[in-house]
Amino acid sequence: MTRNLVLILGDQLSLQSSAWDGFDAEIDRVWMAENDEEATHVWSHQYRLVAFFSPMRHFRDAVVKAGFTIDYHELTDNPRKAKGCSFSSILSASITEHLPEKIVVLQPGDYRVQESLVACCRDRGVPLEIREDRDFYCTSQRFAEWAKGRKSMVLESFYHVMRAEHDVLMERKNEPVGGQWNFDKDNRKKFPKSGPGDVPSPPKFEPDTITREVMRMVAKRFAKHPGSPEGFDLPVTREQAVIYLNDFVHYRLAKFGDYQDAMWEGTRFLYHSRLSNAMNLHLLSAKEVVEAVVNAYFAGLAPLGAVEGFVRQVIGWREYVRGIYWHHMPEYQTRNSLDCNIDEDVPSFFWDGKTEMACVRDSMRLLINTSYAHHIQRLMVLGLYSQLSGVHPYAFHNWHMAMYADAIDWVSLPNTLGMSQHGDAGLMATKPYCASGNYIDGMSNYCGKCKYKPRQATGDDACPFTTMYWDFLDRHQATFKKNTRMLLQIKNVERKDSAEMEAIRIRAKKIRDGKIKV
Ligand code: FAD
Ligand code: SF4
């Protein structure tokens, strides 16, 4: 007989979380399970699967090292053993085996998983205690208080509240360090013509025995899934994650602000931290990441613009998307404010990268090889293509969940369906992030190496982004006219010559229908 069966989900790999509060090794038991359901509910990239399973197995060993017994369910490379491998069937069998008085779990990062846990415990008549995740700055309750009565939930005002309440980069009450909240106007530069030069690479962690075993298992059991586990080099333990954080703070943070929106063909992580994985798995807490970055400012390692820019991503955007998710689920996932066709899925080159568009091809190269692309490649290349071509926002989210190592429902859904696809009618972002190929040309060297011309909207050489941008504005004119922030863009469509507009519509439809291969 067990008092508490304490579940540690695959993205909850911390010995400090509230799931451990009051844990007594004599009478409580830890439980973890790799399972097919979580690996296959989206068609997960093989690299992504390693990014979950290897840290889980390393965490299992850390739990044992800490002196606790653990009930750990491992997937083998034999797919025939898949039977009964759903999360709730494994849990239900463990309930029969251990007869716990209660199940304890940290709040899951996925509404679907939470629902399945609730249902399983209800069916088995075992009480379930879901504990608050203190790795985040903002609780669901605090977010609900902030959101109450607001028609529009603007990130900037939420961010100020978070910084003031948690005393991050503050001089004194309501006085931010440096006299301003936001240094964005000094950030977001493009690289010089000569390119980014030598950007210090993040550390590479050679796969150890556990990781190699996971890579073998994934390559065999999930052989038909996209990508490959080869080249896997992410941190898989807390110790490695701390090394990763320190490396970022010392070698790349100083230029993070300047180049956070810039892109350059053939590069990898540029000045981005690549820390989302470690944070989302709880190998690092968001609070320690923010503290390390703020300390770097006071130690003179990085300018205020870079530090504030990074802090805003974590205390602002990361907390804000989580707030939106729990405040609006489950209804949020059904939103489709631009009325996209439910059957409209991502194009085939979103899986294999086979396209003539240099910007998409390069973003896909990075994504296929590392299960990563940085924010602007996600938002203003792949997300933009999907939005302009009318992919259903939930299909885009599903694809994103499959391809990115850092994708977990709470963070992927608001970013994809909301911020990127404008499927939530502007709750996340007051206007759609829509642009023509000119934006990509301004922030990268892609267009110079492309078959297409970013300024051209019609003809065989026309940039597909530019063609579809005008067509997108044209198709949604009636909706966007109601949004004052879109008026200028709508005026520009209205000014277009009607013959040109007709040619744009025809070409855009052919691209969307796959009749013109791009
Ligand atoms: P950096 O550029 O170094 O930024 C620092 C940190 O800020 C990130 O590690 C991340 O923790 C946080 N951050 C920045 N922007 C956001 C944001 N919009 N939402 C949440 N956190 C943010 N991030 C995920 O962690 N998982 C996702 O599934 C995810 N899906 C996204 C989908 C789309 C369409 C877009 C546009 C963004 C998405 N993001 C997601 C946010 C952001 O793109 C990634 O966090 C970031 O690219 C991860 O790389 P990095 O660690 O190098 O980030
Ligand atoms: Fe991308 Fe268009 Fe530029 Fe080609 S021309 S790289 S498709 S934006």
Coordinates of C-alpha atoms and ligand atoms in Angstrom, one line a residue:
M1 CA 0.0 0.0 0.0
T2 CA 1.3 3.5 -1.0
R3 CA 0.3 6.8 0.5
N4 CA 1.0 9.1 -2.5
L5 CA 1.8 8.0 -6.0
V6 CA 3.8 11.0 -7.2
L7 CA 3.7 11.3 -11.0
I8 CA 6.5 13.1 -12.8
L9 CA 5.6 13.8 -16.4
G10 CA 8.2 14.0 -19.1
D11 CA 8.4 17.8 -19.0
Q12 CA 8.6 18.1 -15.2
L13 CA 12.2 17.0 -14.5
S14 CA 12.9 18.9 -11.4
L15 CA 13.7 17.6 -7.9
Q16 CA 12.6 21.1 -6.6
S17 CA 9.1 21.2 -7.9
S18 CA 6.0 21.2 -5.6
A19 CA 5.3 17.6 -6.6
W20 CA 8.0 16.7 -4.1
D21 CA 6.6 18.8 -1.2
G22 CA 6.1 16.5 1.8
F23 CA 7.5 13.5 0.0
D24 CA 8.3 10.7 2.3
A25 CA 10.3 7.9 0.7
E26 CA 9.0 5.4 3.3
I27 CA 5.4 5.7 2.3
D28 CA 5.3 7.5 -1.1
R29 CA 6.4 6.3 -4.5
V30 CA 7.6 8.1 -7.6
W31 CA 6.1 7.1 -11.0
M32 CA 7.2 8.0 -14.6
A33 CA 6.2 6.5 -17.9
E34 CA 7.4 6.7 -21.5
N35 CA 4.5 5.8 -23.6
D36 CA 3.4 5.5 -27.2
E37 CA 0.5 7.8 -26.9
E38 CA 2.6 10.8 -26.1
A39 CA 5.1 9.9 -28.8
T40 CA 2.5 9.4 -31.5
H41 CA -0.5 11.8 -30.9
V42 CA 1.4 14.0 -33.3
W43 CA 3.9 12.6 -35.8
S44 CA 6.9 13.5 -33.7
H45 CA 10.3 14.3 -35.2
Q46 CA 12.7 11.6 -34.0
Y47 CA 15.1 14.2 -32.6
R48 CA 12.2 15.6 -30.5
L49 CA 11.5 12.1 -29.1
V50 CA 15.1 11.8 -28.0
A51 CA 14.9 15.3 -26.5
F52 CA 12.1 14.0 -24.2
F53 CA 13.0 10.3 -23.5
S54 CA 16.8 10.8 -22.8
P55 CA 16.3 13.5 -20.1
M56 CA 13.5 11.4 -18.6
R57 CA 15.9 8.4 -18.2
H58 CA 18.6 10.7 -16.8
F59 CA 16.1 12.1 -14.3
R60 CA 15.1 8.6 -13.3
D61 CA 18.7 8.0 -12.4
A62 CA 18.9 11.2 -10.5
V63 CA 15.8 10.2 -8.5
V64 CA 17.4 6.9 -7.6
K65 CA 20.7 8.7 -6.7
A66 CA 18.7 10.9 -4.4
G67 CA 17.7 7.7 -2.6
F68 CA 14.1 7.2 -3.8
T69 CA 12.5 4.2 -5.4
I70 CA 10.8 4.9 -8.7
D71 CA 8.3 3.0 -10.8
Y72 CA 9.7 3.8 -14.3
H73 CA 8.1 2.4 -17.5
E74 CA 10.5 2.3 -20.4
L75 CA 9.7 1.9 -24.1
T76 CA 11.7 -0.8 -25.8
D77 CA 12.6 -0.8 -29.5
N78 CA 10.0 -3.6 -30.1
P79 CA 6.9 -1.9 -31.5
R80 CA 4.9 -5.0 -30.8
K81 CA 5.1 -4.1 -27.2
A82 CA 3.0 -1.0 -28.0
K83 CA -0.2 -2.6 -26.9
G84 CA -1.8 -1.0 -23.9
C85 CA 0.8 1.7 -24.0
S86 CA -1.4 4.7 -23.4
F87 CA -0.7 7.0 -20.5
S88 CA -3.8 6.1 -18.6
S89 CA -3.6 2.3 -19.2
I90 CA 0.0 2.2 -17.7
L91 CA -1.2 4.4 -14.8
S92 CA -4.3 2.3 -14.2
A93 CA -2.1 -0.9 -14.0
S94 CA 0.2 0.9 -11.5
I95 CA -2.9 1.9 -9.4
T96 CA -3.8 -1.8 -9.2
E97 CA -0.3 -2.7 -8.3
H98 CA 0.4 -0.1 -5.6
L99 CA -3.1 0.8 -4.4
P100 CA -2.2 4.5 -3.7
E101 CA -4.4 6.6 -1.3
K102 CA -3.8 9.6 -3.6
I103 CA -2.2 10.6 -6.9
V104 CA -0.1 13.7 -6.8
V105 CA 1.1 15.6 -9.9
L106 CA 2.4 19.0 -10.8
Q107 CA 0.0 20.8 -13.2
P108 CA 0.6 19.2 -16.6
G109 CA 1.7 21.3 -19.6
D110 CA -1.1 19.9 -21.7
Y111 CA -4.9 20.2 -21.2
R112 CA -5.4 16.8 -22.9
V113 CA -3.1 15.0 -20.5
Q114 CA -4.7 16.7 -17.5
E115 CA -8.1 15.5 -18.7
S116 CA -6.9 12.0 -19.2
L117 CA -5.4 12.0 -15.7
V118 CA -8.6 13.3 -14.2
A119 CA -10.6 10.7 -16.0
C120 CA -8.3 7.8 -15.1
C121 CA -8.3 8.8 -11.4
R122 CA -12.1 9.2 -11.4
D123 CA -12.6 5.8 -13.0
R124 CA -10.3 4.2 -10.5
G125 CA -11.8 6.1 -7.6
V126 CA -8.4 7.5 -6.5
P127 CA -8.2 11.2 -5.4
L128 CA -6.0 13.4 -7.6
E129 CA -4.1 16.4 -6.3
I130 CA -2.8 18.8 -9.0
R131 CA -0.2 21.1 -7.6
E132 CA 0.8 24.6 -8.7
D133 CA 4.0 24.9 -10.8
R134 CA 6.2 27.4 -9.0
D135 CA 8.8 27.5 -11.8
F136 CA 6.5 30.1 -13.4
Y137 CA 6.2 33.6 -12.2
C138 CA 2.5 33.9 -12.8
T139 CA -0.1 31.5 -11.4
S140 CA -3.3 30.8 -13.4
Q141 CA -5.2 32.7 -10.6
R142 CA -3.0 35.7 -10.9
F143 CA -3.4 35.7 -14.7
A144 CA -7.2 35.5 -14.3
E145 CA -7.1 38.6 -11.9
W146 CA -5.0 40.5 -14.4
A147 CA -7.2 39.5 -17.4
K148 CA -10.5 40.3 -15.7
G149 CA -12.5 42.9 -17.5
R150 CA -9.9 43.4 -20.2
K151 CA -11.1 43.5 -23.8
S152 CA -7.6 43.3 -25.2
M153 CA -4.8 41.5 -23.3
V154 CA -1.7 43.5 -24.4
L155 CA 1.6 41.8 -23.6
E156 CA 3.3 45.0 -22.7
S157 CA 1.1 45.9 -19.8
F158 CA 1.2 42.3 -18.5
Y159 CA 5.0 42.4 -18.7
H160 CA 5.2 45.6 -16.7
V161 CA 3.1 44.1 -14.0
M162 CA 5.3 40.9 -13.9
R163 CA 8.5 42.9 -13.6
A164 CA 7.2 45.2 -10.9
E165 CA 5.6 42.3 -8.9
H166 CA 8.7 40.2 -9.1
D167 CA 11.2 43.0 -8.8
V168 CA 13.1 42.2 -11.9
L169 CA 15.3 44.9 -13.4
M170 CA 13.6 47.5 -11.2
E171 CA 15.2 50.6 -9.7
R172 CA 12.4 51.0 -7.3
K173 CA 8.6 50.6 -7.4
N174 CA 7.4 51.3 -11.0
E175 CA 10.8 52.6 -12.0
P176 CA 12.6 50.2 -14.4
V177 CA 16.4 50.1 -14.6
G178 CA 17.5 52.5 -17.2
G179 CA 14.4 54.6 -17.1
Q180 CA 12.4 52.7 -19.7
W181 CA 10.6 49.3 -19.8
N182 CA 11.5 48.4 -23.4
F183 CA 14.6 48.9 -25.5
D184 CA 13.2 47.3 -28.7
K185 CA 13.8 50.4 -30.8
D186 CA 17.6 49.9 -30.3
N187 CA 17.3 46.1 -31.0
R188 CA 16.4 44.1 -34.1
K189 CA 19.2 45.0 -36.4
K190 CA 20.1 43.1 -39.6
F191 CA 23.5 41.6 -40.1
P192 CA 26.0 43.7 -42.2
K193 CA 26.5 42.6 -45.8
S194 CA 29.5 40.5 -44.7
G195 CA 27.2 38.4 -42.5
P196 CA 27.2 37.5 -38.8
G197 CA 30.9 36.4 -38.8
D198 CA 32.0 33.9 -36.2
V199 CA 29.1 33.5 -33.7
P200 CA 30.3 31.4 -30.7
S201 CA 28.5 28.0 -30.9
P202 CA 26.6 26.6 -27.9
P203 CA 28.2 23.6 -26.2
K204 CA 27.6 20.2 -27.8
F205 CA 27.0 17.3 -25.5
E206 CA 28.1 14.0 -27.0
P207 CA 25.4 11.4 -26.4
D208 CA 26.3 9.2 -23.5
T209 CA 25.3 5.5 -23.1
I210 CA 21.7 6.4 -22.1
T211 CA 21.2 8.8 -24.9
R212 CA 22.7 6.4 -27.5
E213 CA 20.3 3.7 -26.3
V214 CA 17.3 6.1 -26.6
M215 CA 18.5 7.1 -30.1
R216 CA 18.6 3.4 -31.1
M217 CA 15.2 2.8 -29.7
V218 CA 13.6 5.8 -31.4
A219 CA 15.2 5.1 -34.7
K220 CA 13.8 1.6 -34.6
R221 CA 10.5 2.0 -33.0
F222 CA 9.6 5.3 -34.6
A223 CA 11.4 4.7 -37.9
K224 CA 8.6 6.2 -40.0
H225 CA 8.5 9.4 -38.1
P226 CA 10.2 12.5 -39.6
G227 CA 13.8 13.4 -39.2
S228 CA 16.5 11.4 -37.5
P229 CA 18.0 11.3 -34.0
E230 CA 21.4 11.7 -35.5
G231 CA 23.4 14.8 -34.4
F232 CA 21.5 15.0 -31.1
D233 CA 23.4 17.4 -28.8
L234 CA 20.9 19.0 -26.4
P235 CA 21.5 19.1 -22.6
V236 CA 19.8 16.0 -21.0
T237 CA 20.6 16.6 -17.4
R238 CA 20.3 19.6 -15.1
E239 CA 24.1 19.9 -14.8
Q240 CA 24.4 20.1 -18.6
A241 CA 21.6 22.6 -18.8
V242 CA 23.4 24.9 -16.3
I243 CA 26.6 24.7 -18.5
Y244 CA 24.4 25.7 -21.5
L245 CA 22.9 28.7 -19.6
N246 CA 26.3 29.9 -18.5
D247 CA 27.7 29.6 -22.0
F248 CA 24.9 31.7 -23.4
V249 CA 25.3 34.4 -20.7
H250 CA 29.0 34.7 -21.3
Y251 CA 29.3 34.3 -25.1
R252 CA 26.0 35.2 -26.8
L253 CA 23.7 37.3 -24.6
A254 CA 25.5 40.6 -25.3
K255 CA 24.4 40.5 -28.9
F256 CA 21.0 38.8 -28.3
G257 CA 19.1 42.1 -28.5
D258 CA 20.8 43.4 -31.6
Y259 CA 20.2 40.3 -33.7
Q260 CA 17.2 38.6 -32.3
D261 CA 15.2 39.1 -35.6
A262 CA 18.0 38.6 -38.0
M263 CA 18.4 35.6 -40.3
W264 CA 21.4 34.3 -42.3
E265 CA 21.6 31.4 -44.6
G266 CA 23.5 28.3 -43.4
T267 CA 23.7 29.4 -39.8
R268 CA 22.3 27.6 -36.7
F269 CA 21.4 29.3 -33.5
L270 CA 23.1 32.7 -34.0
Y271 CA 22.8 34.8 -30.8
H272 CA 19.7 32.9 -29.6
S273 CA 19.9 31.0 -26.3
R274 CA 18.4 27.6 -27.4
L275 CA 17.3 27.3 -23.8
S276 CA 13.6 26.8 -24.4
N277 CA 14.1 23.0 -24.2
A278 CA 15.8 23.0 -20.9
M279 CA 13.3 25.4 -19.4
N280 CA 10.3 23.6 -20.8
L281 CA 11.5 20.3 -19.3
H282 CA 12.2 22.0 -16.0
L283 CA 15.9 21.2 -16.2
L284 CA 16.3 24.9 -15.6
S285 CA 13.7 27.1 -13.9
A286 CA 12.7 30.3 -15.7
K287 CA 13.6 32.2 -12.5
E288 CA 17.2 31.0 -12.4
V289 CA 17.6 31.8 -16.1
V290 CA 16.3 35.4 -15.6
E291 CA 18.5 35.8 -12.5
A292 CA 21.6 34.7 -14.5
V293 CA 20.8 37.1 -17.3
V294 CA 20.1 40.1 -15.0
N295 CA 23.3 39.4 -13.0
A296 CA 25.2 39.5 -16.3
Y297 CA 24.0 43.1 -16.8
F298 CA 25.1 44.2 -13.3
A299 CA 28.5 42.4 -13.9
G300 CA 29.0 44.3 -17.1
L301 CA 28.8 41.3 -19.3
A302 CA 25.9 42.5 -21.5
P303 CA 24.2 45.8 -22.3
L304 CA 20.8 46.7 -20.9
G305 CA 19.0 46.4 -24.3
A306 CA 20.1 42.8 -24.7
V307 CA 19.2 41.9 -21.1
E308 CA 15.9 43.6 -21.1
G309 CA 15.0 42.1 -24.5
F310 CA 15.7 38.6 -23.1
V311 CA 13.9 39.2 -19.8
R312 CA 10.9 40.3 -21.8
Q313 CA 10.8 37.0 -23.7
V314 CA 10.8 35.0 -20.5
I315 CA 8.9 37.1 -17.9
G316 CA 6.7 38.6 -20.6
W317 CA 5.9 36.3 -23.6
R318 CA 6.5 32.9 -21.9
E319 CA 4.4 33.7 -18.9
Y320 CA 1.8 35.5 -21.0
V321 CA 1.3 32.5 -23.4
R322 CA 0.9 30.2 -20.5
G323 CA -1.7 32.5 -18.9
I324 CA -3.6 32.7 -22.2
Y325 CA -3.6 28.9 -22.5
W326 CA -5.0 28.0 -19.1
H327 CA -7.4 31.0 -19.1
H328 CA -9.0 30.0 -22.4
M329 CA -8.7 26.2 -22.7
P330 CA -10.3 24.0 -23.9
E331 CA -12.3 26.4 -26.1
Y332 CA -9.1 28.2 -27.3
Q333 CA -8.0 25.2 -29.4
T334 CA -11.2 25.4 -31.5
R335 CA -10.7 29.0 -32.6
N336 CA -10.4 29.7 -36.3
S337 CA -11.3 33.3 -36.7
L338 CA -10.1 33.6 -40.3
D339 CA -12.4 30.7 -41.2
C340 CA -9.7 28.5 -42.6
N341 CA -10.8 25.2 -44.2
I342 CA -10.5 22.3 -41.7
D343 CA -8.8 20.2 -44.4
E344 CA -6.1 22.7 -45.2
D345 CA -2.9 21.1 -43.9
V346 CA 0.7 22.2 -44.1
P347 CA 2.5 21.7 -47.5
S348 CA 4.7 18.7 -48.0
F349 CA 7.8 20.8 -47.9
F350 CA 7.1 21.5 -44.2
W351 CA 8.1 17.9 -43.7
D352 CA 11.0 17.4 -46.2
G353 CA 12.2 20.9 -46.9
K354 CA 12.0 20.4 -50.7
T355 CA 11.2 23.8 -52.0
E356 CA 12.7 26.5 -54.3
M357 CA 12.0 29.2 -51.7
A358 CA 15.4 29.9 -50.1
C359 CA 14.0 31.2 -46.8
V360 CA 11.8 28.2 -46.3
R361 CA 14.4 25.7 -47.4
D362 CA 17.0 27.1 -45.0
S363 CA 14.6 27.2 -42.0
M364 CA 13.5 23.7 -42.8
R365 CA 17.2 22.6 -43.0
L366 CA 17.7 23.8 -39.4
L367 CA 14.4 22.3 -38.3
I368 CA 15.0 18.9 -39.8
N369 CA 18.6 18.7 -38.5
T370 CA 18.1 20.1 -35.0
S371 CA 14.3 20.1 -34.3
Y372 CA 14.8 23.9 -33.8
A373 CA 14.3 27.1 -35.7
H374 CA 14.5 30.5 -34.1
H375 CA 11.6 32.8 -33.4
I376 CA 11.7 34.8 -36.6
Q377 CA 12.0 31.7 -38.8
R378 CA 9.0 30.3 -36.9
L379 CA 6.9 33.5 -37.1
M380 CA 8.0 35.3 -40.2
V381 CA 9.0 32.4 -42.5
L382 CA 7.2 29.1 -41.7
G383 CA 4.3 30.6 -39.7
L384 CA 3.9 33.4 -42.3
Y385 CA 3.7 30.9 -45.2
S386 CA 1.2 28.9 -43.4
Q387 CA -1.0 31.9 -42.5
L388 CA -0.9 33.4 -46.0
S389 CA -1.7 30.1 -47.7
G390 CA -4.7 29.5 -45.5
V391 CA -3.5 26.4 -43.5
H392 CA -6.0 25.6 -40.7
P393 CA -4.5 27.1 -37.4
Y394 CA -4.9 23.8 -35.5
A395 CA -3.2 21.9 -38.4
F396 CA -0.3 24.3 -38.1
H397 CA -0.1 23.8 -34.3
N398 CA -0.1 20.0 -34.8
W399 CA 2.7 20.2 -37.3
H400 CA 4.6 22.5 -34.9
M401 CA 4.1 20.1 -32.0
A402 CA 5.5 17.3 -34.2
M403 CA 8.6 19.1 -35.4
Y404 CA 10.0 21.2 -32.6
A405 CA 11.9 19.8 -29.6
D406 CA 10.6 22.6 -27.3
A407 CA 6.9 22.2 -28.3
I408 CA 4.5 21.5 -25.5
D409 CA 0.9 22.3 -25.8
W410 CA 0.7 25.2 -23.4
V411 CA 3.4 27.1 -25.3
S412 CA 2.9 25.9 -28.8
L413 CA -0.9 26.5 -29.1
P414 CA -1.1 30.2 -28.2
N415 CA 2.1 30.9 -30.3
T416 CA 0.9 29.0 -33.4
L417 CA -2.9 29.3 -33.4
G418 CA -2.9 32.7 -31.8
M419 CA 0.3 34.8 -32.4
S420 CA 1.3 33.3 -35.7
Q421 CA -2.0 32.4 -37.4
H422 CA -4.3 35.0 -35.9
G423 CA -6.8 32.2 -35.3
D424 CA -7.9 33.8 -32.0
A425 CA -9.1 37.0 -33.6
G426 CA -6.3 39.1 -32.1
L427 CA -6.4 38.0 -28.4
M428 CA -2.6 37.2 -28.5
A429 CA -1.6 39.9 -31.0
T430 CA -3.7 42.9 -32.0
K431 CA -2.9 42.5 -35.7
P432 CA -1.9 39.6 -37.8
Y433 CA 1.9 39.1 -38.4
C434 CA 1.5 39.3 -42.1
A435 CA 4.1 40.6 -44.5
S436 CA 5.4 40.2 -48.0
G437 CA 8.7 38.8 -49.1
N438 CA 10.1 42.3 -48.6
Y439 CA 10.2 41.8 -44.8
I440 CA 12.2 38.6 -45.2
D441 CA 14.5 40.4 -47.6
G442 CA 15.0 43.2 -45.1
M443 CA 16.0 40.8 -42.3
S444 CA 18.2 38.2 -44.1
N445 CA 20.4 37.4 -47.1
Y446 CA 17.9 34.7 -48.3
C447 CA 16.4 36.5 -51.2
G448 CA 19.7 37.2 -53.0
K449 CA 20.1 33.4 -53.2
C450 CA 16.5 32.6 -54.3
K451 CA 14.9 31.8 -57.6
Y452 CA 12.1 34.3 -56.7
K453 CA 12.1 38.1 -56.5
P454 CA 10.7 39.5 -53.2
R455 CA 9.3 42.7 -54.8
Q456 CA 7.4 40.9 -57.5
A457 CA 3.8 39.7 -56.9
T458 CA 3.0 38.4 -60.4
G459 CA 4.8 36.4 -63.1
D460 CA 6.9 33.2 -62.8
D461 CA 9.6 34.9 -60.8
A462 CA 7.2 36.4 -58.2
C463 CA 8.0 35.6 -54.6
P464 CA 5.2 33.3 -53.3
F465 CA 5.1 35.2 -50.1
T466 CA 4.5 38.5 -51.9
T467 CA 1.8 37.0 -54.2
M468 CA 0.0 35.4 -51.3
Y469 CA 0.4 38.5 -49.0
W470 CA -1.7 40.6 -51.3
D471 CA -4.2 37.8 -51.9
F472 CA -4.4 37.2 -48.1
L473 CA -5.3 40.9 -47.5
D474 CA -7.7 40.9 -50.4
R475 CA -9.5 37.7 -49.1
H476 CA -9.8 39.1 -45.6
Q477 CA -10.5 42.8 -46.4
A478 CA -13.9 42.8 -44.7
T479 CA -12.5 41.5 -41.4
F480 CA -9.3 43.6 -41.4
K481 CA -11.1 46.8 -42.2
K482 CA -12.5 46.7 -38.7
N483 CA -9.0 46.7 -37.2
T484 CA -7.5 50.2 -37.2
R485 CA -4.0 48.8 -37.1
M486 CA -4.6 47.2 -40.5
L487 CA -6.0 50.2 -42.3
L488 CA -2.8 51.2 -44.0
Q489 CA -2.3 47.7 -45.4
I490 CA -5.9 47.5 -46.6
K491 CA -5.6 50.9 -48.2
N492 CA -2.6 49.6 -50.2
V493 CA -4.6 46.7 -51.5
E494 CA -7.4 49.0 -52.5
R495 CA -4.9 51.1 -54.5
K496 CA -3.8 48.0 -56.5
D497 CA -4.6 48.0 -60.2
S498 CA -7.6 45.7 -60.8
A499 CA -5.9 43.7 -63.5
E500 CA -2.8 43.1 -61.3
M501 CA -5.0 42.1 -58.4
E502 CA -6.8 39.6 -60.6
A503 CA -3.4 38.1 -61.7
I504 CA -2.3 37.9 -58.1
R505 CA -5.5 36.1 -57.1
I506 CA -5.1 33.5 -59.9
R507 CA -1.4 32.9 -59.1
A508 CA -2.1 32.7 -55.3
K509 CA -4.8 30.2 -55.8
K510 CA -2.6 28.0 -58.0
I511 CA 0.1 28.1 -55.3
R512 CA -2.3 27.3 -52.6
D513 CA -3.8 24.4 -54.6
G514 CA -0.4 23.0 -55.4
K515 CA -0.8 23.7 -59.1
I516 CA 2.3 25.8 -59.1
K517 CA 5.1 24.1 -57.3
V518 CA 7.2 26.6 -55.2
Ligands
FAD1 P1 15.5 32.8 -27.5 O1 15.3 33.6 -28.7 O2 16.9 32.7 -26.9 O3 14.5 33.4 -26.4 C1 14.7 33.2 -25.0 C2 13.6 32.5 -24.4 O4 12.4 33.3 -24.3 C3 13.2 31.2 -25.0 O5 14.0 30.2 -24.7 C4 11.8 31.0 -24.5 O6 11.8 30.4 -23.3 C5 11.3 32.5 -24.3 N1 10.4 32.9 -25.3 C6 10.6 33.8 -26.3 N2 9.5 34.1 -27.0 C7 8.5 33.3 -26.5 C8 7.2 33.0 -26.8 N3 6.6 33.7 -27.8 N4 6.5 32.1 -26.1 C9 7.1 31.5 -25.1 N5 8.4 31.6 -24.7 C10 9.1 32.5 -25.4 N6 8.5 28.4 -27.6 C11 8.6 27.2 -27.0 O7 9.3 27.1 -26.0 N7 7.8 26.1 -27.4 C12 7.0 26.2 -28.5 O8 6.3 25.2 -28.8 C13 7.0 27.4 -29.2 N8 6.2 27.6 -30.3 C14 6.3 28.7 -31.1 C15 5.5 28.7 -32.3 C16 5.6 29.9 -33.0 C17 4.8 29.9 -34.3 C18 6.3 31.0 -32.6 C19 6.3 32.2 -33.4 C20 7.0 30.9 -31.4 C21 7.0 29.8 -30.6 N9 7.8 29.7 -29.5 C22 7.8 28.5 -28.8 C23 8.5 30.9 -28.9 C24 9.9 31.1 -29.4 O9 10.0 31.1 -30.8 C25 10.8 30.0 -28.8 O10 10.7 29.9 -27.4 C26 12.3 30.2 -29.2 O11 12.5 30.3 -30.5 C27 13.1 29.2 -28.6 O12 14.5 29.3 -28.9 P2 15.5 30.0 -27.9 O13 15.5 29.2 -26.7 O14 16.8 30.0 -28.7 O15 14.9 31.4 -27.7
SF4_2 FE1 11.8 33.8 -49.5 FE2 10.6 35.2 -51.4 FE3 12.9 35.9 -50.5 FE4 12.7 33.7 -52.0 S1 12.3 35.8 -52.6 S2 13.9 33.9 -50.1 S3 10.7 33.0 -51.3 S4 11.1 35.9 -49.3

